[in-house]
Short mmCIF file of C-alpha atoms and ligand atoms in Angstrom, two decimals:
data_model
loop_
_atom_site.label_atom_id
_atom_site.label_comp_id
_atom_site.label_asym_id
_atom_site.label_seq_id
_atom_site.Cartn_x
_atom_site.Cartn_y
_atom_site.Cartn_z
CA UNK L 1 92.51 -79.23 172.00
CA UNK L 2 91.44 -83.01 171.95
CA UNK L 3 93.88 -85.59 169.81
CA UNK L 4 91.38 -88.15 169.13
CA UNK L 5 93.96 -90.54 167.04
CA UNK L 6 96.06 -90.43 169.72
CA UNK L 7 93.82 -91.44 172.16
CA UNK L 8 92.13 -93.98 170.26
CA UNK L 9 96.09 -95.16 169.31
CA UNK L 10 96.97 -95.54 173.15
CA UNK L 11 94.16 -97.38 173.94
CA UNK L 12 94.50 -99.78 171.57
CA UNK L 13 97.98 -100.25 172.36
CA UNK L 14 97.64 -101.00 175.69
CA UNK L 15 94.57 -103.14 175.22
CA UNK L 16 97.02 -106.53 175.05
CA UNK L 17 94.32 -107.41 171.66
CA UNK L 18 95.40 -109.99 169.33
CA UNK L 19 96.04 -108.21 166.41
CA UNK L 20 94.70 -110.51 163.67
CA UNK L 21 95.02 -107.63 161.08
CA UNK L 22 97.60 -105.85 159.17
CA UNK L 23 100.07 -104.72 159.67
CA UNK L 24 103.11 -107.56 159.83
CA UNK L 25 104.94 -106.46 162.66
CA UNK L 26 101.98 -107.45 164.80
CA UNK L 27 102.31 -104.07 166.88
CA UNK L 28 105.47 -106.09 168.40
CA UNK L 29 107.72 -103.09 170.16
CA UNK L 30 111.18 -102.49 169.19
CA UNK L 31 111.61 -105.12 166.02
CA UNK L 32 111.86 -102.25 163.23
CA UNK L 33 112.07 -98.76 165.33
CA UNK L 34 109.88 -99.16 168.17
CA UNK L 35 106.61 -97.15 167.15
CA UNK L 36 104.91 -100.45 166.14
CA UNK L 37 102.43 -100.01 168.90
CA UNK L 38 100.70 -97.41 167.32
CA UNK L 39 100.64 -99.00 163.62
CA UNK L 40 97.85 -100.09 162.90
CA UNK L 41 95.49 -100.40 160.05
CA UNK L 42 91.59 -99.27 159.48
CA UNK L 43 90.34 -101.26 162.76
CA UNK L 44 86.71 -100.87 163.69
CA UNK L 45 87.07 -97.36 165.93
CA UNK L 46 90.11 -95.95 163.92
CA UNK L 47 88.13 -94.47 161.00
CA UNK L 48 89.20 -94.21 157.46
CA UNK L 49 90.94 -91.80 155.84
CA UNK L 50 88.66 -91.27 152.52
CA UNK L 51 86.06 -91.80 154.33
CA UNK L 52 86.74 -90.28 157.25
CA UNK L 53 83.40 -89.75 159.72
CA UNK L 54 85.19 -90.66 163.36
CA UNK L 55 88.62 -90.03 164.92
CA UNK L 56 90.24 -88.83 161.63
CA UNK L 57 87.28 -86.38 160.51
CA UNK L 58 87.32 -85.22 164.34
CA UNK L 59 91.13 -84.49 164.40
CA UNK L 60 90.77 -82.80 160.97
CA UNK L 61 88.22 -80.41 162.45
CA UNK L 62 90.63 -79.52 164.53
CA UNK L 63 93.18 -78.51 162.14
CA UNK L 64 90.93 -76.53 160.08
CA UNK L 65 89.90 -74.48 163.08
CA UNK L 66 93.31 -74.28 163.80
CA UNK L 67 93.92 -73.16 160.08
CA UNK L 68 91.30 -71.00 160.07
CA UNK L 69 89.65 -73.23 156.87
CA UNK L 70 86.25 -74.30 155.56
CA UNK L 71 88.18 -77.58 155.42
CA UNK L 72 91.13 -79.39 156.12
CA UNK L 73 92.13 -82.97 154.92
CA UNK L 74 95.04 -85.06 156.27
CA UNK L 75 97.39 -86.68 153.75
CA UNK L 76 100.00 -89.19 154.74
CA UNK L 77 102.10 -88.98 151.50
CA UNK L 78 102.83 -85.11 151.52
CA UNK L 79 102.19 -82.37 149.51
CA UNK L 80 103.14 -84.38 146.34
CA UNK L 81 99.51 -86.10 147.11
CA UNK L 82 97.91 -82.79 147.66
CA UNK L 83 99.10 -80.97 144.84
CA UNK L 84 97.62 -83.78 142.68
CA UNK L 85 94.03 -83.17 144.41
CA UNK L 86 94.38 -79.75 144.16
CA UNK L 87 94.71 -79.85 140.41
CA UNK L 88 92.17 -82.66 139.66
CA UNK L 89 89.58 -80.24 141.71
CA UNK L 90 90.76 -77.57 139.24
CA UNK L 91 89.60 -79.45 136.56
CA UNK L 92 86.27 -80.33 138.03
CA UNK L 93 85.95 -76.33 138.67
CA UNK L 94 87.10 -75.52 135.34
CA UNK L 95 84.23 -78.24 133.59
CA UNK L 96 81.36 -77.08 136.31
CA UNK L 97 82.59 -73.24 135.41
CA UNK L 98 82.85 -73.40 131.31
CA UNK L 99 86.42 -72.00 131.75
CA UNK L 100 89.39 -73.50 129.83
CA UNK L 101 90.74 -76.58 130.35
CA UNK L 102 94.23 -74.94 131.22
CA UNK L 103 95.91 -73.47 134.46
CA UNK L 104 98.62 -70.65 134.80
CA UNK L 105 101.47 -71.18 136.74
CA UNK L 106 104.60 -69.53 137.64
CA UNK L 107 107.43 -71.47 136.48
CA UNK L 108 109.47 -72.70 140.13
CA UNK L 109 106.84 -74.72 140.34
CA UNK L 110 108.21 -78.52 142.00
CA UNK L 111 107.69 -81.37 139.19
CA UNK L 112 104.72 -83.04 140.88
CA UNK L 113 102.83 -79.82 139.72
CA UNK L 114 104.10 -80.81 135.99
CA UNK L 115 103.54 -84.55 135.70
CA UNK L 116 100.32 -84.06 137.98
CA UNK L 117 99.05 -81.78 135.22
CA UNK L 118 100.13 -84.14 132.59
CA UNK L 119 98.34 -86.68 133.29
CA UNK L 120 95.04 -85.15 134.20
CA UNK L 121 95.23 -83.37 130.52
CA UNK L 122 95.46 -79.71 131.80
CA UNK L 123 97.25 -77.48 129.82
CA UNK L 124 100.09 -75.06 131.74
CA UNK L 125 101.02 -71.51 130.27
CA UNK L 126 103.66 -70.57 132.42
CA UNK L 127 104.48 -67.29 133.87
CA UNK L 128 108.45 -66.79 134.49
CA UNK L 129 110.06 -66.12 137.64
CA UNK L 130 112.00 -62.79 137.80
CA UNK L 131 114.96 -64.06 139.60
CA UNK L 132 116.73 -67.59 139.07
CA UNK L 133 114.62 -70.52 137.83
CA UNK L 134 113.94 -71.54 141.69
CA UNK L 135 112.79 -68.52 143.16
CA UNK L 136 109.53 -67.35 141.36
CA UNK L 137 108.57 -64.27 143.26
CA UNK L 138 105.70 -63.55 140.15
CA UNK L 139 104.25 -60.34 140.86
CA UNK L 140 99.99 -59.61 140.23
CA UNK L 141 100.37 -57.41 137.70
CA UNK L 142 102.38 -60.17 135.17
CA UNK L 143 99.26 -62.07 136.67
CA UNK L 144 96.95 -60.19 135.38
CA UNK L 145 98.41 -59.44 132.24
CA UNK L 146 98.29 -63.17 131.23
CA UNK L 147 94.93 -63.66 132.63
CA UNK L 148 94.01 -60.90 130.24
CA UNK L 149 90.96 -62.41 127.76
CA UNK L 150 91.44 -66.06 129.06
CA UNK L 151 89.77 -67.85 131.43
CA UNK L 152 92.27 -70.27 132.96
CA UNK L 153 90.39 -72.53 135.47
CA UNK L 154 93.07 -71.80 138.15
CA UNK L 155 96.45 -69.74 138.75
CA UNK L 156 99.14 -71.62 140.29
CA UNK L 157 101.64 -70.35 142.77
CA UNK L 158 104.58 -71.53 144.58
CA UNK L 159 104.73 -69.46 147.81
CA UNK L 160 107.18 -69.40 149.74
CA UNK L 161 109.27 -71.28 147.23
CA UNK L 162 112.48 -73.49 148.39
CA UNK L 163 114.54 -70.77 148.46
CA UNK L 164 112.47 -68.55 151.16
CA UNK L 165 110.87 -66.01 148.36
CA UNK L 166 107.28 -65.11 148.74
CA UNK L 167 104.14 -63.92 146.29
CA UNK L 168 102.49 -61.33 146.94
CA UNK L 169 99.00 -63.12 147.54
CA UNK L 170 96.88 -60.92 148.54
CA UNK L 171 97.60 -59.18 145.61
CA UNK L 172 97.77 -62.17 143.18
CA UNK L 173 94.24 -63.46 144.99
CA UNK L 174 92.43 -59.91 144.19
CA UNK L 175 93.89 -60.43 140.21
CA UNK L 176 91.96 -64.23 140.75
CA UNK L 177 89.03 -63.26 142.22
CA UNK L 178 88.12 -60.58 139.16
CA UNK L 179 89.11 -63.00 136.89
CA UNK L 180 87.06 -65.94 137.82
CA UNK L 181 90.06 -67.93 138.44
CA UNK L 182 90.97 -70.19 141.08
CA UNK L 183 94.13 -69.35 143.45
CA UNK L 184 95.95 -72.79 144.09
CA UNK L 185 99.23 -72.44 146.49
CA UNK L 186 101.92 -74.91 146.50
CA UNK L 187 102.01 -73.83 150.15
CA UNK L 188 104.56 -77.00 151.26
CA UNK L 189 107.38 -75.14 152.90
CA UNK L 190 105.04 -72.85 154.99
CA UNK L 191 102.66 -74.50 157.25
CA UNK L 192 104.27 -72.57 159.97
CA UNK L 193 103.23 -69.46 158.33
CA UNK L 194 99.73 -69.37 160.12
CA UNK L 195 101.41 -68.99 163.52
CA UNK L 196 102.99 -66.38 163.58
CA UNK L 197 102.11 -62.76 165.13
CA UNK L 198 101.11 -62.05 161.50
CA UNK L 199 99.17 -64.07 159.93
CA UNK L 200 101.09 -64.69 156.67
CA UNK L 201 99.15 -68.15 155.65
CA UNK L 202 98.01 -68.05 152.15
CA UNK L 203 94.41 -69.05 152.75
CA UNK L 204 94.35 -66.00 155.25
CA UNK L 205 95.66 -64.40 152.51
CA UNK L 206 93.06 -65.02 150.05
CA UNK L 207 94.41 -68.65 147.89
CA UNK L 208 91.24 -70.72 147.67
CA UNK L 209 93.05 -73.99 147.91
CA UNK L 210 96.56 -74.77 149.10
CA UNK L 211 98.73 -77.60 150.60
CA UNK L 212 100.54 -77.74 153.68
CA UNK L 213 104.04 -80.24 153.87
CA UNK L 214 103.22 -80.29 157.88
CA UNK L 215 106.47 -82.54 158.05
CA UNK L 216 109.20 -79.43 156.40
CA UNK L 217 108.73 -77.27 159.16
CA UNK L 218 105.93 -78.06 162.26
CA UNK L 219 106.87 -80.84 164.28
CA UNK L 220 105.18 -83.96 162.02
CA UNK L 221 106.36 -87.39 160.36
CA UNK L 222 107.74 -87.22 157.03
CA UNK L 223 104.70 -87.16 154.91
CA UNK L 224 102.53 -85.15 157.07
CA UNK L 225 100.30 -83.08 155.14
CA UNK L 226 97.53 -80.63 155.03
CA UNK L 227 95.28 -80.23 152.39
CA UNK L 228 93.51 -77.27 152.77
CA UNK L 229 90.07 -75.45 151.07
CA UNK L 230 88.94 -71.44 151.71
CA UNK L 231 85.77 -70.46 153.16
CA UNK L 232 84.69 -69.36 149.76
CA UNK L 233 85.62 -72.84 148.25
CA UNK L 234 83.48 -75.39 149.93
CA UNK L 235 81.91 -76.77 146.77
CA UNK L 236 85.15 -78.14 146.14
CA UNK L 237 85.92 -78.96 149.01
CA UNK L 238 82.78 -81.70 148.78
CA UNK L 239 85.20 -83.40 146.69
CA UNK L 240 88.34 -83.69 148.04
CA UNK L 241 88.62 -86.60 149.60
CA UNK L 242 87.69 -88.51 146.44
CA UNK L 243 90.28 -86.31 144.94
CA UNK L 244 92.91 -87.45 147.64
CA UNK L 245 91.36 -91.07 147.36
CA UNK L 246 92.14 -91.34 143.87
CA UNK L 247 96.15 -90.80 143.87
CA UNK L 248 96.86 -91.79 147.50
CA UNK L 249 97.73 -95.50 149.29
CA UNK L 250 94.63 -97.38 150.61
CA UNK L 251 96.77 -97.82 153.81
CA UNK L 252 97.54 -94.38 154.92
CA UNK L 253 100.16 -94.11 157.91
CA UNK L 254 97.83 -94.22 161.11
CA UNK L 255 102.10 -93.11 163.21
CA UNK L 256 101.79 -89.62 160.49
CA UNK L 257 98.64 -89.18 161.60
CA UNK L 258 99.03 -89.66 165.32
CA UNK L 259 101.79 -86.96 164.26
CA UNK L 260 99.32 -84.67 162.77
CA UNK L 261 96.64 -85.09 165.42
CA UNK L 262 99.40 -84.90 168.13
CA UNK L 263 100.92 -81.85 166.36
CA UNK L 264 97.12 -79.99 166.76
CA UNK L 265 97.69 -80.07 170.62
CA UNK L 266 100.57 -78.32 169.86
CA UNK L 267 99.77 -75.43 167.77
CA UNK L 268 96.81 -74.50 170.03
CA UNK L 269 99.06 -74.20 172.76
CA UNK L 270 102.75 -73.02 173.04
CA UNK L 271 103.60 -72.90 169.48
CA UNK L 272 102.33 -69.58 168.66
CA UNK L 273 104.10 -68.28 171.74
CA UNK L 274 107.51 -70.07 170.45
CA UNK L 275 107.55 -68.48 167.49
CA UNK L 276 107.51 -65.31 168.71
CA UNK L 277 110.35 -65.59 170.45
CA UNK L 278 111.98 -67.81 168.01
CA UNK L 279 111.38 -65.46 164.90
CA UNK L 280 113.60 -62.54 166.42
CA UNK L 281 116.63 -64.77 166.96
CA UNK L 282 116.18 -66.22 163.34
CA UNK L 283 115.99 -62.13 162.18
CA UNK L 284 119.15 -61.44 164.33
CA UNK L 285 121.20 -64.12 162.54
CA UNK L 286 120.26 -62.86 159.38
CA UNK L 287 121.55 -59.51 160.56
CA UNK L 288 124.96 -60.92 161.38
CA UNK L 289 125.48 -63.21 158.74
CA UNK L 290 124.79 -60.07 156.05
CA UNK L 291 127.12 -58.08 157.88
CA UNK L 292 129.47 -60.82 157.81
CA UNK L 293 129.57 -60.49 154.21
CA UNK L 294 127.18 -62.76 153.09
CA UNK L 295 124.15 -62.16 150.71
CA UNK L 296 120.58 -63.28 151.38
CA UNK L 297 117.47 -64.50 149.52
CA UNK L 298 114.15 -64.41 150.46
CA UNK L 299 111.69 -63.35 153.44
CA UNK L 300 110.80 -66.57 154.48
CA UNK L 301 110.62 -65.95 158.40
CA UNK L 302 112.20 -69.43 159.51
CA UNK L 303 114.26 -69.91 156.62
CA UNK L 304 118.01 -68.29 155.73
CA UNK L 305 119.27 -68.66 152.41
CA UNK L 306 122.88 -67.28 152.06
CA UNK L 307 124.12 -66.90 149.09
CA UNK L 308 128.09 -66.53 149.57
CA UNK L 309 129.97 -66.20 145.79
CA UNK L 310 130.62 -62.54 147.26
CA UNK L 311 132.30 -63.87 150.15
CA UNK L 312 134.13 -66.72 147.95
CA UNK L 313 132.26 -69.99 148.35
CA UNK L 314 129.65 -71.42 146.21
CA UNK L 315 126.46 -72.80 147.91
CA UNK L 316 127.93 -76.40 148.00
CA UNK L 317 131.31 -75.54 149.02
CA UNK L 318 129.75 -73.64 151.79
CA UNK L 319 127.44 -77.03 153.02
CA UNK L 320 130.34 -78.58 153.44
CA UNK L 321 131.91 -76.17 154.90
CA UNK L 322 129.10 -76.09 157.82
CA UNK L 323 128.91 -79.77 157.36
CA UNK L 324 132.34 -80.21 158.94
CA UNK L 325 130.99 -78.01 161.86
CA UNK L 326 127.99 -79.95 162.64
CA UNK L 327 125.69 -78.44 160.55
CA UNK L 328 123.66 -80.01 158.16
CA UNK L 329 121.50 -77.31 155.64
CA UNK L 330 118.34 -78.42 153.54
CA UNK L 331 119.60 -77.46 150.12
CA UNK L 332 122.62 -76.45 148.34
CA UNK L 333 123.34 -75.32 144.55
CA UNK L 334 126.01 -73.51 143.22
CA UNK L 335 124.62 -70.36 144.02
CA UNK L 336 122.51 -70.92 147.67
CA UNK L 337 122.31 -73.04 150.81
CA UNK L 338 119.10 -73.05 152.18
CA UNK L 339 119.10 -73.84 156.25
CA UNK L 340 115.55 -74.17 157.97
CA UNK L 341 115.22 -73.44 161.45
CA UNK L 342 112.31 -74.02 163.87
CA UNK L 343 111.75 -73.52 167.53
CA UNK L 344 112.92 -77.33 167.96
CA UNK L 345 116.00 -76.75 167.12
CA UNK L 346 116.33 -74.76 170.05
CA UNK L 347 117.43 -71.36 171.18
CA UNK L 348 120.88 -71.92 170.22
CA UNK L 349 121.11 -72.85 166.86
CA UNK L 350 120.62 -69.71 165.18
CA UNK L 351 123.83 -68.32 167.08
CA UNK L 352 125.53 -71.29 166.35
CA UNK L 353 125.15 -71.35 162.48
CA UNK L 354 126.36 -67.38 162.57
CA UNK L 355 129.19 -68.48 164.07
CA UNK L 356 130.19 -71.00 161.40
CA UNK L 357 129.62 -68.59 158.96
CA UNK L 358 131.23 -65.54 160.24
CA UNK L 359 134.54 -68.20 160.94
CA UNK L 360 135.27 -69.06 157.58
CA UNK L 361 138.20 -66.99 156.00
CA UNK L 362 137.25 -64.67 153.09
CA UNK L 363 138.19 -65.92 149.82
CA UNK L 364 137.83 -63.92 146.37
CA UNK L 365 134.53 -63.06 145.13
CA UNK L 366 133.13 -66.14 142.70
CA UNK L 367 131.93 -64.15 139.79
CA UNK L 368 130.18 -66.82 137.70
CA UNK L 369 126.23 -66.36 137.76
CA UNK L 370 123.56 -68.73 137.12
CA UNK L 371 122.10 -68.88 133.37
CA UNK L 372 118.98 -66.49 132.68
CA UNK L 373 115.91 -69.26 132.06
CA UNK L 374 114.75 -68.48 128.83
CA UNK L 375 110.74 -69.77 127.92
CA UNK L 376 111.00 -72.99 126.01
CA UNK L 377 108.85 -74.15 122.63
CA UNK L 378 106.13 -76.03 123.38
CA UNK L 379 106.61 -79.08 121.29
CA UNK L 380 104.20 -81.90 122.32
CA UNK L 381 100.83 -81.51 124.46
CA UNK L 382 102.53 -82.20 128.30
CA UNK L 383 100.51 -85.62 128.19
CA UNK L 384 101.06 -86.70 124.88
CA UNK L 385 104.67 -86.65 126.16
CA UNK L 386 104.62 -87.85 129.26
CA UNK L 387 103.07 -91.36 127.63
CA UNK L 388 104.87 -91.39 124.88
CA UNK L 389 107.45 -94.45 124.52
CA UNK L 390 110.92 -92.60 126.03
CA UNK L 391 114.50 -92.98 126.25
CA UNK L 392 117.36 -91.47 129.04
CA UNK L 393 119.92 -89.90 127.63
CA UNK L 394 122.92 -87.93 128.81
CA UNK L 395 121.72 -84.47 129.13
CA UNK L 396 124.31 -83.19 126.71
CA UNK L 397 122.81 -85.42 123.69
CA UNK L 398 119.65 -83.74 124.24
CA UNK L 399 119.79 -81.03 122.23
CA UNK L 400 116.57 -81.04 119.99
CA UNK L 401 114.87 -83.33 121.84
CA UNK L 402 111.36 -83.61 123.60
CA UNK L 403 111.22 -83.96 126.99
CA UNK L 404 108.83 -86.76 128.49
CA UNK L 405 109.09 -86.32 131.81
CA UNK L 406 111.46 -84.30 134.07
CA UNK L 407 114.57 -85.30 135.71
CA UNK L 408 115.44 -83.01 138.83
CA UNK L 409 117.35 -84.29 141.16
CA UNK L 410 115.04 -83.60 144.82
CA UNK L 411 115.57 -81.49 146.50
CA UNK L 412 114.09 -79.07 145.16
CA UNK L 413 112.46 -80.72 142.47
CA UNK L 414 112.25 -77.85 140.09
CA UNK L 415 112.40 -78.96 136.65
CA UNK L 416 114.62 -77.10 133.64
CA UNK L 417 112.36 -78.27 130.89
CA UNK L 418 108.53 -80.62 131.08
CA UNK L 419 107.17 -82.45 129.88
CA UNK L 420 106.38 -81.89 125.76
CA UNK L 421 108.78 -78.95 126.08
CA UNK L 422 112.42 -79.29 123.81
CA UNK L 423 115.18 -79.09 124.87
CA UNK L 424 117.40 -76.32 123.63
CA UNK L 425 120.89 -75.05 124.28
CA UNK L 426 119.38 -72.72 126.97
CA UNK L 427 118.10 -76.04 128.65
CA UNK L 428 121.66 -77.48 128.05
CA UNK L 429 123.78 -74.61 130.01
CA UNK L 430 120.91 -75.26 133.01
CA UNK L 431 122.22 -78.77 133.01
CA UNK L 432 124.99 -78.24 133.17
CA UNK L 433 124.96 -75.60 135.64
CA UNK L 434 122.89 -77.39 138.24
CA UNK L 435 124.46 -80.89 137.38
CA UNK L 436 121.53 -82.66 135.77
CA UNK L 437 123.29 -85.67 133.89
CA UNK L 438 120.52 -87.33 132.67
CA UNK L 439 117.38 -86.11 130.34
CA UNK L 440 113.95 -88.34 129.74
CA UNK L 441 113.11 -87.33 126.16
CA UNK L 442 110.38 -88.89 123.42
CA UNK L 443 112.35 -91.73 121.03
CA UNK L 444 112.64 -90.37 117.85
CA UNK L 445 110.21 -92.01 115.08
CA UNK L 446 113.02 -93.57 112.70
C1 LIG D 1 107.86 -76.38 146.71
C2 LIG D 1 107.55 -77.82 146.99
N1 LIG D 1 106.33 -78.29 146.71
C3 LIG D 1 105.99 -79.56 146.95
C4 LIG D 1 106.90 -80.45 147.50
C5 LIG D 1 106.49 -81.85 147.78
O1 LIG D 1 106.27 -81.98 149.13
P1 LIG D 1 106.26 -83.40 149.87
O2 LIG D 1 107.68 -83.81 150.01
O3 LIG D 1 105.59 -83.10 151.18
O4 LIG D 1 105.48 -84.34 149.04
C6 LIG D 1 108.19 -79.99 147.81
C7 LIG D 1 109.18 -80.91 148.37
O5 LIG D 1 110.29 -80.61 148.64
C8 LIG D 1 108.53 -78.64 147.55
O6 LIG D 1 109.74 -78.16 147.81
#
């Protein structure tokens, strides 16, 4: 597969030109971290990413053949920008379509999703998750029971969610499809998903739109991203780069996507192949560590989330733990730490993490369990809220108040209570729980 920003990026470094443009640095090797070379800005030959119609719209077509997609769209600012698209395309599907102005969503869903919605006036309904209030494994038929005598303009899923669980979307996708609604899947932490012996992407599966954090777990930049539209939703995806356009930088990172046209080269080639071998070691761990003792989440194929009260450690103490072994996970709460492998880190490293975990000594079982979510009162509309004149407060004076806008420590971003929603004593044990000091909530009219 051709890499057409790379290309055009190696030329152009090694073409000795006086760079009379942006950026600063002057393309001057080694002052900040030695990539200068190749950071440039919109030059005449390096395209544009909203308007993209040379090397970008080239590399793109690449990716969505890759993807299997009508279309695919780079984003430089991650699946934070793309979630934002995706739900401003909702609304222009729900005005074109006469249905309501209003999405369903399952509640895990990361707080761009919430203040994202917000502001573009869309109402949520939520769905909640059957588990813990990160892992939203919402099945179809809760689905379709709420899409029962609405017509939402979209349903929104988080699949596979931070901790590694997964919708079932084929499922969810039929429930859509009869219902008129779109399928929109916060698809961040599975990119990878599409290269594996099964196919487990969700646009294979049947989501209509979805994003794609390239950067969590195929070899890309921080802020690598997909943005990515079915077969059976090209008339939106007409307008998705406006959509992008209107929430993203004008000066898009031309090094992320050298990383995302580089990364294309990739995936055609070995990557398939190194997942398949890398997969089985990944299962194998699994095997060990839950015969060590441990408990699991999930069925994320590249992703193990142990969850060891049973074998005496919370989630944090057990980071640490691994921390002081050389191990660094992705996430840890009182309850899970979430460790994300990939065939870059190497044949090895799934042994090597069983072995930290099968070393540490047994302690007793930690019985404490996380607080069931209950559904919160809707007190404000979500964007009334979010621009309403707002305080901080420490979490345990909220009781009783609105929330403007949620405060979740990242990661994983998942908020206890958005925006317009109040705060009750449910909302205060969460807090307090997952160690959320600090609440944004509406002043008070005196
Ligand atoms: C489920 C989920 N969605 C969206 C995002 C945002 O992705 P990005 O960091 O690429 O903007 C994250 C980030 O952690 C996430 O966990």
């Amino acid at each position: 597969m051709n890499t057409p920003i790379c290309d055009f990026l190696d030329k152009y470094a090694l073409s000795g030109a006086e760079r009379l443009h942006m950026p600063g640095h002057k393309g001057v090797p080694g002052a900040l971290c030695g990539a200068e070379r190749f950071d440039i800005t919109e030059i005449p030959g390096a395209d544009s990413l909203y308007e993209a119609c040379g090397i970008i719209a080239e590399s793109e077509k690449n990716a969505s053949s890759l993807f299997g997609t009508e279309a695919t769209f780079y984003s430089t600012e991650g699946s934070s920008h793309c979630i934002r698209a995706m739900l401003y395309t909702a609304l222009l599907y729900s005005r074109g379509n006469a249905r309501e102005n209003a999405i369903l969503a399952v509640r895990n869903a990361h707080r761009t999703f919430v203040t994202a919605a917000a502001l573009l006036g869309l109402d949520t309904e939520w769905v909640y998750p059957r588990d813990t209030m990160l892992s939203g494994t919402a099945g179809a038929e809760e689905i379709k029971n709420a899409l029962e005598g609405r017509r939402f303009a979209a349903v929104y899923i988080t699949s596979p969610d931070y901790l590694g669980g997964r919708c079932d979307i084929a499922a969810i996708s039929a429930v859509c499809r009869e219902n008129g609604a779109l399928l929109l899947c916060d698809n961040a932490h599975g990119a990878y998903l599409k290269f594996l012996p099964r196919d487990l992407h969700p646009v294979a599966l049947g989501a209509d739109i979805c994003c794609d954090s390239a950067h969590k777990t195929l070899p890309v930049l921080t802020g690598g991203a997909y943005l990515h539209f079915a077969h059976g939703a090209r008339a939106l995806a007409a307008h998705a780069r406006n959509a992008l356009s209107l929430f993203g930088s004008t000066s898009p990172s031309y090094l992320i996507l050298r990383s995302l046209d580089s990364a294309n080269a990739l995936l055609a080639e070995g990557f398939k192949a190194e997942l398949a071998r890398f997969v089985p070691l990944v299962d194998a761990a699994k095997e060990t560590i839950a015969s060590a003792g441990y408990a699991l989440y999930g069925d994320e194929p590249l992703k193990i989330t142990v969850m060891p009260k049973a074998r005496g450690y919370t989630g944090k103490e057990l980071a640490r733990e691994c921390e002081n072994r050389g191990i660094v996970c992705d996430f840890a709460d009182p309850d899970h730490a979430v460790f994300m492998l990939s065939p870059a880190n190497g044949e090895l490293a799934p042994q090597k993490l069983c072995e930290a975990l099968v070393s540490l000594p047994r302690r007793a079982e930690i019985k404490k369990r996380p607080p069931v979510v209950t559904p919160k009162k809707q007190a404000l509309p979500a964007r009334e809220a979010l621009l309403a004149p707002c305080e901080t407060v420490p979490s345990r004076e909220a009781l009783g108040r609105v929330c403007a806008s949620p405060l979740v420590g990242c990661p994983p971003a998942i908020p206890v209570v958005t925006c317009g929603e109040l705060t009750d004593e449910n909302a205060l044990e969460l807090f307090d729980y997952y160690g959320i000091g600090n609440c944004r909530v509406v002043l008070k009219n005196e």
